[in-house]
mmCIF file of C-alpha atoms in Angstrom:
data_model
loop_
_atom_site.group_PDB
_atom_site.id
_atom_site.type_symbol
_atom_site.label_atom_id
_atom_site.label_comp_id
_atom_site.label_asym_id
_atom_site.label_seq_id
_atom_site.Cartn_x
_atom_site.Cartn_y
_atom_site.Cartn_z
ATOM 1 C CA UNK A 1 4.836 -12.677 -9.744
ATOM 2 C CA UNK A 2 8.353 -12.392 -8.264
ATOM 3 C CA UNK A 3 11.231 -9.941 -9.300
ATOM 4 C CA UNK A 4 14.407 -11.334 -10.532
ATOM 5 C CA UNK A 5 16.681 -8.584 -10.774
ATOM 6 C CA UNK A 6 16.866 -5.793 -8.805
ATOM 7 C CA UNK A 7 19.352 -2.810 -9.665
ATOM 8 C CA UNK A 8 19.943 -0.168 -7.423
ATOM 9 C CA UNK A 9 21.457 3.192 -7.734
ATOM 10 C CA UNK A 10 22.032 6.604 -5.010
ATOM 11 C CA UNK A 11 18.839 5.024 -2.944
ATOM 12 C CA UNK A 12 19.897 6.100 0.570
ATOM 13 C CA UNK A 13 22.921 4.641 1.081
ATOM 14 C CA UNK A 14 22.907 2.313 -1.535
ATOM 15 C CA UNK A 15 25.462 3.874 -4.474
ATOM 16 C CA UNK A 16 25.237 0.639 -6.649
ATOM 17 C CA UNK A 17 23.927 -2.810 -6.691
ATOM 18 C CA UNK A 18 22.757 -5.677 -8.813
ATOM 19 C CA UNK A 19 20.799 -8.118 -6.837
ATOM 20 C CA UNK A 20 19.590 -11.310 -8.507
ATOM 21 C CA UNK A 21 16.462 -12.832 -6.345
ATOM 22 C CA UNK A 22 15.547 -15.925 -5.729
ATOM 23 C CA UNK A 23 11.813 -16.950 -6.624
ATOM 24 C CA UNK A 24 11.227 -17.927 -3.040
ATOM 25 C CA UNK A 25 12.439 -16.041 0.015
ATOM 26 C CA UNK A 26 15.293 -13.674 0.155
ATOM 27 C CA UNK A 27 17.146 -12.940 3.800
ATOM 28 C CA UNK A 28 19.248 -9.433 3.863
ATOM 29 C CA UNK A 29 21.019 -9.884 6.776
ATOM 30 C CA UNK A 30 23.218 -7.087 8.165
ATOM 31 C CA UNK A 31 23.720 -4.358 11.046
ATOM 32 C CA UNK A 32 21.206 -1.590 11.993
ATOM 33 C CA UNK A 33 21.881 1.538 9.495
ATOM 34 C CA UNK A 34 23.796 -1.244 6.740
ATOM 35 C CA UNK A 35 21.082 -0.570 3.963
ATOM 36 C CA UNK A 36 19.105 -3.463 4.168
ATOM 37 C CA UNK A 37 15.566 -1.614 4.322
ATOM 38 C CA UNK A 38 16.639 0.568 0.899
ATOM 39 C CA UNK A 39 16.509 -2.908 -0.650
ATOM 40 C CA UNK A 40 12.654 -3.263 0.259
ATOM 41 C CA UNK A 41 11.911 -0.183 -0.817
ATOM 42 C CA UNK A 42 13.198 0.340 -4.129
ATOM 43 C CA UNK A 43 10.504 -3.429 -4.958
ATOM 44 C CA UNK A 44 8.074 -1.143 -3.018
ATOM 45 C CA UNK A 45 8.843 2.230 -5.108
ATOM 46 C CA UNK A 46 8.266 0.218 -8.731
ATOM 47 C CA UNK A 47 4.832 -0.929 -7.374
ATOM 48 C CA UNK A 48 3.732 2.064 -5.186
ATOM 49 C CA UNK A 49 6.012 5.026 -6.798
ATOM 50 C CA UNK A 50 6.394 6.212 -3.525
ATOM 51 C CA UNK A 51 8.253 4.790 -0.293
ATOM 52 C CA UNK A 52 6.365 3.395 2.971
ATOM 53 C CA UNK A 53 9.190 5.334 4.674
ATOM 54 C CA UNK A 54 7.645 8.959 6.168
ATOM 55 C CA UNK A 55 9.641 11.846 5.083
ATOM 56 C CA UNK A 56 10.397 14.136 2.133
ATOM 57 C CA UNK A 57 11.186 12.721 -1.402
ATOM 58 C CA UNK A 58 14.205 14.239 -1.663
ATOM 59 C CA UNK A 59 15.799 11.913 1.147
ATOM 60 C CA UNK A 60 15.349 8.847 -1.293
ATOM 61 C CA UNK A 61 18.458 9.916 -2.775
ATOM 62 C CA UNK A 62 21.553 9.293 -1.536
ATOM 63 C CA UNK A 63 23.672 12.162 0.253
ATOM 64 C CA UNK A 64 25.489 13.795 -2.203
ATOM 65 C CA UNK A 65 23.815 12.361 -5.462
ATOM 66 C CA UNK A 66 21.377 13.810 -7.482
ATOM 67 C CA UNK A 67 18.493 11.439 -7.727
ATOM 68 C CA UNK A 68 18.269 8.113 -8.059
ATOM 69 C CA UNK A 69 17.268 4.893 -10.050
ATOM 70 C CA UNK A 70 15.989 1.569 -9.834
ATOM 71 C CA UNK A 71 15.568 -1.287 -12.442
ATOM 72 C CA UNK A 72 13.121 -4.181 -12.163
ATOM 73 C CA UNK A 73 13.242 -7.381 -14.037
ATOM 74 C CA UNK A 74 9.769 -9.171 -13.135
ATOM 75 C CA UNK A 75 8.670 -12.162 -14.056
ATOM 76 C CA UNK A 76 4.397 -13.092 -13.938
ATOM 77 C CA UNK A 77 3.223 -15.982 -13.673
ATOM 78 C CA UNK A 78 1.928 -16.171 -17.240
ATOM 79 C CA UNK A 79 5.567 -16.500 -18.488
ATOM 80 C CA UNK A 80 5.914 -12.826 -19.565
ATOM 81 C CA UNK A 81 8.501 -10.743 -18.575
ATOM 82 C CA UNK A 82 8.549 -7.023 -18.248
ATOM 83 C CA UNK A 83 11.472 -4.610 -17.758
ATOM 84 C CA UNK A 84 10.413 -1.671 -14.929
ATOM 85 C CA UNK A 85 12.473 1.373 -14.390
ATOM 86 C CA UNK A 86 12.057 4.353 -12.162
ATOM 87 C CA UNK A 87 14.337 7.360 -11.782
ATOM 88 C CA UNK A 88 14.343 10.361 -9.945
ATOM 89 C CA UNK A 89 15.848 13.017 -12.301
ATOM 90 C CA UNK A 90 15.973 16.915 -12.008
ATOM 91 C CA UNK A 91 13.218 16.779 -9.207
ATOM 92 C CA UNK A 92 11.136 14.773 -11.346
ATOM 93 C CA UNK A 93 9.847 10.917 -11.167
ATOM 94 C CA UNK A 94 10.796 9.168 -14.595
ATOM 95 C CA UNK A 95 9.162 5.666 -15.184
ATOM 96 C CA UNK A 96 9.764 3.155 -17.813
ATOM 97 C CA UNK A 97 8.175 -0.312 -18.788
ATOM 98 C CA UNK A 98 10.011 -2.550 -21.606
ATOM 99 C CA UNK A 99 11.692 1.006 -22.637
ATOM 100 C CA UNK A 100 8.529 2.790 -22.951
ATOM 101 C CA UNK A 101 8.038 6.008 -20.927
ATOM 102 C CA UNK A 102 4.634 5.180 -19.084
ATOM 103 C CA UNK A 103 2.927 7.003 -16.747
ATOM 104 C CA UNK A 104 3.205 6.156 -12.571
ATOM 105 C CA UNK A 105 0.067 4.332 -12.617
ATOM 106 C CA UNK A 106 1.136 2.401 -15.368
ATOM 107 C CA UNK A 107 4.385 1.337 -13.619
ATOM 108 C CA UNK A 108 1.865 0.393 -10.334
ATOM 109 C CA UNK A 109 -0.451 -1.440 -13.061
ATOM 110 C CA UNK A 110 1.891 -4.065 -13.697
ATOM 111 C CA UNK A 111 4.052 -4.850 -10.424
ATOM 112 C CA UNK A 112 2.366 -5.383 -7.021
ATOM 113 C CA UNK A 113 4.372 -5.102 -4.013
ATOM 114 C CA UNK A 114 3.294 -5.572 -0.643
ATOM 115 C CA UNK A 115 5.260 -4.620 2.771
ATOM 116 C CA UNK A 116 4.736 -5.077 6.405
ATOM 117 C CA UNK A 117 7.314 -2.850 8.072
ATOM 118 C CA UNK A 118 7.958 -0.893 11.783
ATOM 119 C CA UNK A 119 5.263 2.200 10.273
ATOM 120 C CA UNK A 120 2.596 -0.455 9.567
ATOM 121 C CA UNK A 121 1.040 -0.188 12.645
ATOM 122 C CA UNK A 122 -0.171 3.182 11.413
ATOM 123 C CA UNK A 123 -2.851 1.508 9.504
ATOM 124 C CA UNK A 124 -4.656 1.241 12.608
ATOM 125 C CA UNK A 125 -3.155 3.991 14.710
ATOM 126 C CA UNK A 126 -1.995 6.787 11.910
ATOM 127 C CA UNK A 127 -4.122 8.923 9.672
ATOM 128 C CA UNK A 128 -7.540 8.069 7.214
ATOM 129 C CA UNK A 129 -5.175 8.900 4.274
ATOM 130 C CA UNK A 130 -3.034 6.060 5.076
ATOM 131 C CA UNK A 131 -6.156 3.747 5.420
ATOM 132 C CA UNK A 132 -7.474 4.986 1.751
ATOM 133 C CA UNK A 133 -4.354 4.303 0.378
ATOM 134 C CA UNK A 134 -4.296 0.864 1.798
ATOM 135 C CA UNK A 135 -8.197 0.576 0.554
ATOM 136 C CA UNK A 136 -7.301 1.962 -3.111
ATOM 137 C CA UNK A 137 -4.311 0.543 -4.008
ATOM 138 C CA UNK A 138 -6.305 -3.063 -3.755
ATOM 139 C CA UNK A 139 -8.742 -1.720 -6.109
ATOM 140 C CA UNK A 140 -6.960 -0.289 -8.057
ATOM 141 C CA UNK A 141 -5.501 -3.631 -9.542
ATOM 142 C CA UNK A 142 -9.150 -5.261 -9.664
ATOM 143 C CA UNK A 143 -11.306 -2.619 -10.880
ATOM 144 C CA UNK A 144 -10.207 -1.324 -14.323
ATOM 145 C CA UNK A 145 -12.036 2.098 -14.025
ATOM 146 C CA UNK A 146 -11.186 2.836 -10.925
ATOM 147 C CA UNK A 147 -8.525 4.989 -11.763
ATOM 148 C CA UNK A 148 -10.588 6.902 -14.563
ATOM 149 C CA UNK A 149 -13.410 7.694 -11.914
ATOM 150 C CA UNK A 150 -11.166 8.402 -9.158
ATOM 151 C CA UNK A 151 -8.907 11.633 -11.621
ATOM 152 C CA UNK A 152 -12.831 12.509 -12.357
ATOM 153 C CA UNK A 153 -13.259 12.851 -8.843
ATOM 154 C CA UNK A 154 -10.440 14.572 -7.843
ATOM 155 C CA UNK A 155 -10.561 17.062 -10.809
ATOM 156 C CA UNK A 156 -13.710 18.077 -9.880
ATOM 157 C CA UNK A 157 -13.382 18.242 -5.861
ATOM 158 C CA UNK A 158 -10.925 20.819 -6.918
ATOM 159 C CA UNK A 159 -12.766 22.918 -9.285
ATOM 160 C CA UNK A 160 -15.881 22.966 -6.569
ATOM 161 C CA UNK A 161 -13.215 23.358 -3.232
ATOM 162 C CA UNK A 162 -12.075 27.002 -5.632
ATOM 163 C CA UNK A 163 -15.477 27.796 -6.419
ATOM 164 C CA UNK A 164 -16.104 27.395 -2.085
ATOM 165 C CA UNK A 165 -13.131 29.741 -1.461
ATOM 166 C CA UNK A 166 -14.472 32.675 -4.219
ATOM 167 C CA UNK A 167 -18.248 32.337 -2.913
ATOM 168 C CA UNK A 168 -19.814 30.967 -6.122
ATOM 169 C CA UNK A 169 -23.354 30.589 -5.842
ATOM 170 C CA UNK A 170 -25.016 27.219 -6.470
ATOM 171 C CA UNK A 171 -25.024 27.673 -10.019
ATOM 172 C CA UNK A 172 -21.555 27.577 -10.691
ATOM 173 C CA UNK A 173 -21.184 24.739 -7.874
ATOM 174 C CA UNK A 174 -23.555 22.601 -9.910
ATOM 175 C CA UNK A 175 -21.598 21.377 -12.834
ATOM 176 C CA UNK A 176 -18.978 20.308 -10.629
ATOM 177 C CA UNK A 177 -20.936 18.442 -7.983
ATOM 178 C CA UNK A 178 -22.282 16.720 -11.254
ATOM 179 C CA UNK A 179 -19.212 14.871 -11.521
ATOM 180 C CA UNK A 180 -18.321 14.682 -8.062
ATOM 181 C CA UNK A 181 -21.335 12.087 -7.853
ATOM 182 C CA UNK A 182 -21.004 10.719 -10.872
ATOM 183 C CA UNK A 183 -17.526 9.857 -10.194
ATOM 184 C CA UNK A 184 -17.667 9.777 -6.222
ATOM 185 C CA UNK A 185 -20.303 7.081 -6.155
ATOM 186 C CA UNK A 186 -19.015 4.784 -8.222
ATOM 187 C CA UNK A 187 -15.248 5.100 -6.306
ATOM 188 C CA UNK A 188 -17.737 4.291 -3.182
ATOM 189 C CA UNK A 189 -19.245 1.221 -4.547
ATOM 190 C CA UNK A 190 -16.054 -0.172 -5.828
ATOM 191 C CA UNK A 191 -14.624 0.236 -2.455
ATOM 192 C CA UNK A 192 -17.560 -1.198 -0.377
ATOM 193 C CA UNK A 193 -17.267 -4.156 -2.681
ATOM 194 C CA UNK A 194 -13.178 -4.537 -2.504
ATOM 195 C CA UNK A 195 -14.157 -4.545 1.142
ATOM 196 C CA UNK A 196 -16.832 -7.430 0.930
ATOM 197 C CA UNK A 197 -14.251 -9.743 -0.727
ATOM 198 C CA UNK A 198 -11.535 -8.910 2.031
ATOM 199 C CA UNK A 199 -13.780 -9.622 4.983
ATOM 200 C CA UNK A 200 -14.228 -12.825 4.835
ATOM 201 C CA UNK A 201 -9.812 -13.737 4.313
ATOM 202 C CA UNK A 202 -9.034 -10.732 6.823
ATOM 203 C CA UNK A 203 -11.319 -12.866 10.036
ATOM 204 C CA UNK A 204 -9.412 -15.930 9.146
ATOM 205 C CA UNK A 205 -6.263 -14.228 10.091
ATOM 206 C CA UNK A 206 -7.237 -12.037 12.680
ATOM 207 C CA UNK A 207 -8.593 -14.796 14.426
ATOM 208 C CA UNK A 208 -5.355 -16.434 13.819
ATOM 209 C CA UNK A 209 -2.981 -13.752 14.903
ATOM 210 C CA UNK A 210 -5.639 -12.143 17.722
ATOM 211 C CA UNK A 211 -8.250 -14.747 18.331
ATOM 212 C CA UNK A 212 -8.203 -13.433 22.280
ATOM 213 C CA UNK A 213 -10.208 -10.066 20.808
ATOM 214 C CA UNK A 214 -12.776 -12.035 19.860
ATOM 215 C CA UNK A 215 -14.624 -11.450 16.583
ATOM 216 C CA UNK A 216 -13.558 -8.650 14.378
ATOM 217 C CA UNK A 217 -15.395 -6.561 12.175
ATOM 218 C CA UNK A 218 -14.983 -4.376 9.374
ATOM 219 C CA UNK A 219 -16.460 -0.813 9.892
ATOM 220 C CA UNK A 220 -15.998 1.178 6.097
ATOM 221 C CA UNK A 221 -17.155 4.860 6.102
ATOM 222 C CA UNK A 222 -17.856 5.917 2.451
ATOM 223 C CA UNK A 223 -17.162 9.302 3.741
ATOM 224 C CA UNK A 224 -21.148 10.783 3.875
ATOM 225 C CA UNK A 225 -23.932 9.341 6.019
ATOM 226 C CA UNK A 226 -24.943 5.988 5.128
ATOM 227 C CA UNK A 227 -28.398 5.562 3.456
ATOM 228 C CA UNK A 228 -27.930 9.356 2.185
ATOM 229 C CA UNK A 229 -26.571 9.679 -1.377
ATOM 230 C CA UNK A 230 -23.963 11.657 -2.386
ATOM 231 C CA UNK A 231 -26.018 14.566 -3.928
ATOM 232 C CA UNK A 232 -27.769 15.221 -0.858
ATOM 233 C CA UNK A 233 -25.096 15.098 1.592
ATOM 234 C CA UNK A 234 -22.926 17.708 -0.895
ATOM 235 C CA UNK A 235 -26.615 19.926 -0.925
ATOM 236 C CA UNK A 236 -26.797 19.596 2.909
ATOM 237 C CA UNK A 237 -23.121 20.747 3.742
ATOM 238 C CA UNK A 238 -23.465 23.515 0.997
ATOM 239 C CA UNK A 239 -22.824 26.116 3.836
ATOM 240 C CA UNK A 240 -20.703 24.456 6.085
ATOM 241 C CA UNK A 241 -18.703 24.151 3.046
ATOM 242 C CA UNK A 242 -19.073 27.441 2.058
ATOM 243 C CA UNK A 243 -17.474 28.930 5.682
ATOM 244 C CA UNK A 244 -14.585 26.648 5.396
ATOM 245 C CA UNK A 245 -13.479 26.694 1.741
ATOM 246 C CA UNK A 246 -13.392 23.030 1.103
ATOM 247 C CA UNK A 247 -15.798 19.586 0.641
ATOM 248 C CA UNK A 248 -16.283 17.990 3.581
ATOM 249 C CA UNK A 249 -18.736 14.518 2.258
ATOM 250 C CA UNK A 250 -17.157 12.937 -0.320
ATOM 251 C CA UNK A 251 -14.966 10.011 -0.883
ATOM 252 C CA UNK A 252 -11.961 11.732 -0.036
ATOM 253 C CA UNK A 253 -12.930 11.464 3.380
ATOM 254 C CA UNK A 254 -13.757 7.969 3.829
ATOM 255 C CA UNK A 255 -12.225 5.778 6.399
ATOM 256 C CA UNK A 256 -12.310 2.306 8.122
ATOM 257 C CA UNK A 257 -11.479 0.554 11.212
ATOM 258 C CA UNK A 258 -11.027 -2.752 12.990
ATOM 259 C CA UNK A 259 -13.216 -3.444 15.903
ATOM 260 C CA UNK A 260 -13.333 -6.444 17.907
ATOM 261 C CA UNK A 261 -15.515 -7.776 20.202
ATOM 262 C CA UNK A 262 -13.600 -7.255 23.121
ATOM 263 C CA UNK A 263 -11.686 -4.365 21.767
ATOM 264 C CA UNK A 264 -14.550 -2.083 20.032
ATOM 265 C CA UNK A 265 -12.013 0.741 19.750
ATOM 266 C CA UNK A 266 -8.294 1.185 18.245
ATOM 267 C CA UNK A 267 -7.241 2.470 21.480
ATOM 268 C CA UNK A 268 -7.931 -0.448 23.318
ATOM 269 C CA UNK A 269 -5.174 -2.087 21.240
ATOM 270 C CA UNK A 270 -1.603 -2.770 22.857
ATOM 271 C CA UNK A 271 1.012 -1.563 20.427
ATOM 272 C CA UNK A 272 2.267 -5.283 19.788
ATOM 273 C CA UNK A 273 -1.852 -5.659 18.678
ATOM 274 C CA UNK A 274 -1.923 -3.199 16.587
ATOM 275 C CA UNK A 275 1.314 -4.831 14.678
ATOM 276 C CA UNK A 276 -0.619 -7.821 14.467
ATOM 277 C CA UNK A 277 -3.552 -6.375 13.230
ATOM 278 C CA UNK A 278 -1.565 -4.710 10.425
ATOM 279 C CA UNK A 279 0.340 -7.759 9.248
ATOM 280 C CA UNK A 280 -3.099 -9.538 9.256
ATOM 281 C CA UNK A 281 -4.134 -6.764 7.079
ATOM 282 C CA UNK A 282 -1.251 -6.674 4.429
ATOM 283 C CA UNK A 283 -1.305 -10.812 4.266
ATOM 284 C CA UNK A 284 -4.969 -10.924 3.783
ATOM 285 C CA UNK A 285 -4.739 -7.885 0.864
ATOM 286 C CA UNK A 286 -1.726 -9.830 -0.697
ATOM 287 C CA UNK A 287 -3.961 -13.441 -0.431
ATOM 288 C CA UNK A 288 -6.875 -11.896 -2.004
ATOM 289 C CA UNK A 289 -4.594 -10.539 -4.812
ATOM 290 C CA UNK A 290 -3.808 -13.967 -5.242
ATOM 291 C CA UNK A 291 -7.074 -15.391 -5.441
ATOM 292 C CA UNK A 292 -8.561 -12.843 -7.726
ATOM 293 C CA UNK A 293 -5.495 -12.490 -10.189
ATOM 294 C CA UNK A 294 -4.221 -15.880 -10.161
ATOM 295 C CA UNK A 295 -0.464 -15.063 -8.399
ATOM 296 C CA UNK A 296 0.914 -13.392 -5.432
ATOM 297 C CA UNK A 297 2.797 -9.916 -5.022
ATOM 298 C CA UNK A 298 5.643 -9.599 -3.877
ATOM 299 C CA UNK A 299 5.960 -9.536 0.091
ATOM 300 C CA UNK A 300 8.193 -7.454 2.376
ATOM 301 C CA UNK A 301 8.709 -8.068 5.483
ATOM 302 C CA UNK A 302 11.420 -5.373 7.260
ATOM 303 C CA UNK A 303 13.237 -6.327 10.436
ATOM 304 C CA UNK A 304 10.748 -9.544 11.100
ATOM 305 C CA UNK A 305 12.456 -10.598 14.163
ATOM 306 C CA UNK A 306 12.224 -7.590 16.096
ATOM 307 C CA UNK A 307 8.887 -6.568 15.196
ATOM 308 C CA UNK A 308 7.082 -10.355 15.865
ATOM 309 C CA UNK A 309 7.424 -12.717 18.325
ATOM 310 C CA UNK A 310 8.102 -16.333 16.968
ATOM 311 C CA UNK A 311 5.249 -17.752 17.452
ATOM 312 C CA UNK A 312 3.976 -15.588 15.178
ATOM 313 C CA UNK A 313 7.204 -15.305 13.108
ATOM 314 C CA UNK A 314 6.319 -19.510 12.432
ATOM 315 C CA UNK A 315 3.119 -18.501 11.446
ATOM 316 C CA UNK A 316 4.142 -15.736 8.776
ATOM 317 C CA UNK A 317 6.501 -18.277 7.432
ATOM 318 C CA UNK A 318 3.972 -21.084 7.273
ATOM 319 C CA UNK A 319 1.205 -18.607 5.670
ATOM 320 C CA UNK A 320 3.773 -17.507 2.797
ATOM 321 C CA UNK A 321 5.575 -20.858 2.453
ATOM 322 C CA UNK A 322 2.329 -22.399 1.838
ATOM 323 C CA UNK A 323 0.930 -19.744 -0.833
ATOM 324 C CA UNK A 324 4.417 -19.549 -2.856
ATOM 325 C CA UNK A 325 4.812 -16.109 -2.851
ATOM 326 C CA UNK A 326 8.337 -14.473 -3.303
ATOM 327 C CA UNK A 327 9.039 -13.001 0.122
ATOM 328 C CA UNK A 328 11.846 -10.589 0.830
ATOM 329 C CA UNK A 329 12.770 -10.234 4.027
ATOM 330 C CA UNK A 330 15.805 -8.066 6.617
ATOM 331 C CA UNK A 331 17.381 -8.589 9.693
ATOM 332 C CA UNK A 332 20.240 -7.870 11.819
ATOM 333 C CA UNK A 333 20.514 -11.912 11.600
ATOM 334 C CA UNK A 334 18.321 -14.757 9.593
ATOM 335 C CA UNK A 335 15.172 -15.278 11.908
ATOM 336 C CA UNK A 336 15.247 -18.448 13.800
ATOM 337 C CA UNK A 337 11.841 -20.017 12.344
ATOM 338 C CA UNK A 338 13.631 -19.871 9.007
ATOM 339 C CA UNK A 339 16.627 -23.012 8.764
ATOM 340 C CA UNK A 340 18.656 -23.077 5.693
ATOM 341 C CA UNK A 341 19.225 -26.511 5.675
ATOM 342 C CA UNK A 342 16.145 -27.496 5.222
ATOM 343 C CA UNK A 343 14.267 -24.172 3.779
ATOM 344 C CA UNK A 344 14.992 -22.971 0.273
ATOM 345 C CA UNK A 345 16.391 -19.087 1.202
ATOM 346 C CA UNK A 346 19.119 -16.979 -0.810
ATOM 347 C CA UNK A 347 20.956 -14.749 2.110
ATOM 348 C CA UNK A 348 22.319 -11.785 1.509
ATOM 349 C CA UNK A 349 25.109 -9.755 3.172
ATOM 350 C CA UNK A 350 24.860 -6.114 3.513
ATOM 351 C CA UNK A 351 27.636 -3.805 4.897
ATOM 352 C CA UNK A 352 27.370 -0.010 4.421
ATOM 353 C CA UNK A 353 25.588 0.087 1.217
ATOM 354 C CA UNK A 354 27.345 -2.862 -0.136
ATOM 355 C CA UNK A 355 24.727 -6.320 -0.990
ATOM 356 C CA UNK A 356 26.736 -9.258 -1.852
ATOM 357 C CA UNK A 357 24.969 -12.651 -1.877
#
C-alpha cells in the first residue's frame, strides 16, 4: 500500500500543505525544528490515531489553532483506492473513510503505517504498555476478532477492578471474571501465535543488525503464570486483588523481551543496541505484514542519519529497496547511502512549516 496524497492542516507547525508522494521513497530534507517529523506523523496518526511522539494530545495542534486535520489518499495494492480523513475538532477525534464517519479502529483497519523514530528504542527500554501496543497493533490487522475479544476484555476488567474497590464478594466477581476468560484467553492465544510467525523473520534481522549478541530469543509473558489458566490465576489473586483495588493476571499485563545469548538482559544493551534492536523489530513487523497480507505498510524512518550508522543505513535501504515498500524518510540532509542519480527518490524541502517538492 503506499499513500499518494497527503494534506496537512495546524499539525505542529505545519498550517497547510498538500504533499503528493512518490510510490517509492520520499526524502524531507530540512533544518532541526523545520517540520519535517509532523510529516511522518500525520501517515502515522491515519494508521495508529495517535502520534509515536510522547506528550499530551492537545500539542498535535498547532499554536494558536484549534485542532487539526489530515487527509489521506491511499492506494492498495489491489487497485482500490480509499479516501482517509482525521480531524481533531472541539477536543474530539473525527475520522472519515470515502466520506463515511467510521470509527478509529476502522480508520487503523484499512491503512498500516509503520515508524522507526528517536523514541523507538523504548520498545526495549520504555514501559510493557508500549510493548502491547507494538504486540496488538500486528494482530490486530491479522486476526479479525481480535478487536471484538479485546472491548470484551476490557469492559469486563473494568466492571470486576469496581467490584475490587466496593468489596464485592465472589458472587458478584463471578459474572465478570466469566468474560474476562472468555475474552482474555483467546486475546492470549492470538498473541502467542502473532508471536510464533514473527520469530522466525525477527532472528533473520537481529542476526543481521546484532549478530555479535549471539542468538536471540523471544520471551512473551501472557500476563499469568504459564501452564496456569486464566480462571485460576484470577481465583488465586482474589485477595491480593481485593487489598489493591485492581486485576493484577490478565492480559493487560502481559509483556515481552529480547534476550540474547550474550546479552540475557535489556540492560546489558548499549543504547546504539537497543536502536538496533528496535528497527529490527519494526522491519520484521512491517515484512510479516507483507507476507501475510500480500503488500507492505508504509515505513517511516525519522532523522535516519543521525540515529544509524551507515553501515547499517545501507542495510535499511537494501532491506526496503528490495521489498518495494513506500518509505518516507527526514533529515537535516539526504543520507549518503541514498544517490539520486541512480535511486528513484522524490526530495522534499521543508522550511518553517512550509513542504515544497
Amino acid at each position: 500500500m503506499r499513500l499518494a496524497e497527503l494534506r496537512i492542516k495546524d499539525l505542529r507547525i505545519v498550517e497547510e500543505a498538500e504533499i503528493f508522494l512518490a510510490p517509492g521513497w520520499n526524502a524531507f530534507v530540512g533544518a532541526n525544528g523545520a517540520g519535517k517529523t509532523s510529516v511522518l506523523e500525520a501517515a502515522f496518526l491515519l494508521s495508529h490515531g495517535r502520534s509515536f511522539r510522547r506528550g499530551l494530545r492537545d500539542s498535535l495542534s498547532r499554536i494558536g489553532g484549534n485542532g487539526f486535520a489530515i487527509f489521506g489518499r491511499l492506494q492498495r495494492d489491489d487497485m482500490s483506492e480509499h479516501r482517509l480523513g482525521l480531524a481533531r475538532v472541539g477536543g474530539k477525534l473525527e475520522s472519515r473513510c470515502d466520506a463515511q464517519c467510521v470509527g478509529i479502529a476502522e480508520l487503523v483497519q484499512g491503512c498500516a503505517v509503520v515508524c522507526f523514530e528517536p523514541g523507538s528504542h523504548e520498545l526495549i527500554s520504555g514501559v510493557s504498555e508500549e510493548r502491547r501496543r507494538y504486540l496488538d497493533w500486528g494482530v490486530f490487522h491479522v486476526e479479525h476478532d481480535f478487536l471484538v475479544q479485546w472491548r470484551r476484555y476490557q469492559r469486563a476488567l473494568r466492571q470486576r477492578n469496581a467490584c475490587l474497590r466496593e468489596g464485592g464478594n465472589d458472587a458478584y466477581l463471578e459474572p465478570w471474571e466469566v468474560e474476562l476468560i472468555s475474552a482474555g484467553e483467546l486475546i492470549a492465544r492470538h498473541r502467542a501465535g502473532y508471536v510464533d510467525r514473527l520469530r522466525p523473520v525477527l532472528r533473520g534481522l537481529l542476526a543481521q543488525f546484532l549478530g555479535e549478541l549471539g542468538d536471540p530469543e523471544f520471551l512473551l509473558d501472557q500476563g499469568w503464570k504459564t501452564g496456569q489458566s486464566l480462571a485460576d490465576a484470577l481465583s488465586e489473586g482474589r485477595s491480593r486483588d481485593r487489598e489493591r483495588g485492581h486485576t493484577g493476571r490478565g492480559p493487560h499485563r502481559a509483556d515481552w523481551s529480547i534476550a540474547f545469548e550474550r546479552a540475557p538482559r535489556r540492560e546489558h544493551l548499549s543504547r546504539g543496541q537497543e536502536k538496533l534492536c528496535a528497527l529490527a523489530l519494526i522491519l520484521a513487523q512491517a515484512r510479516l505484514f507483507a507476507m501475510e497480507l500480500g503488500e507492505w505498510p508504509v515505513l517511516c524512518l525519522d532523522d535516519l542519519a543521525s540515529e544509524l550508522d551507515r553501515v547499517h543505513q545501507a542495510e535499511v535501504f537494501a532491506e526496503l529497496v528490495s521489498g518495494g515498500a513506500q518509505v518516507l524518510l527526514t533529515g537535516t540532509e539526504l543520507p549518503q547511502v541514498i544517490d539520486p542519480s541512480t535511486n528513484e527518490v522524490r526530495v522534499f524541502h521543508v522550511e518553517q512549516g512550509r513542504i515544497d517538492a
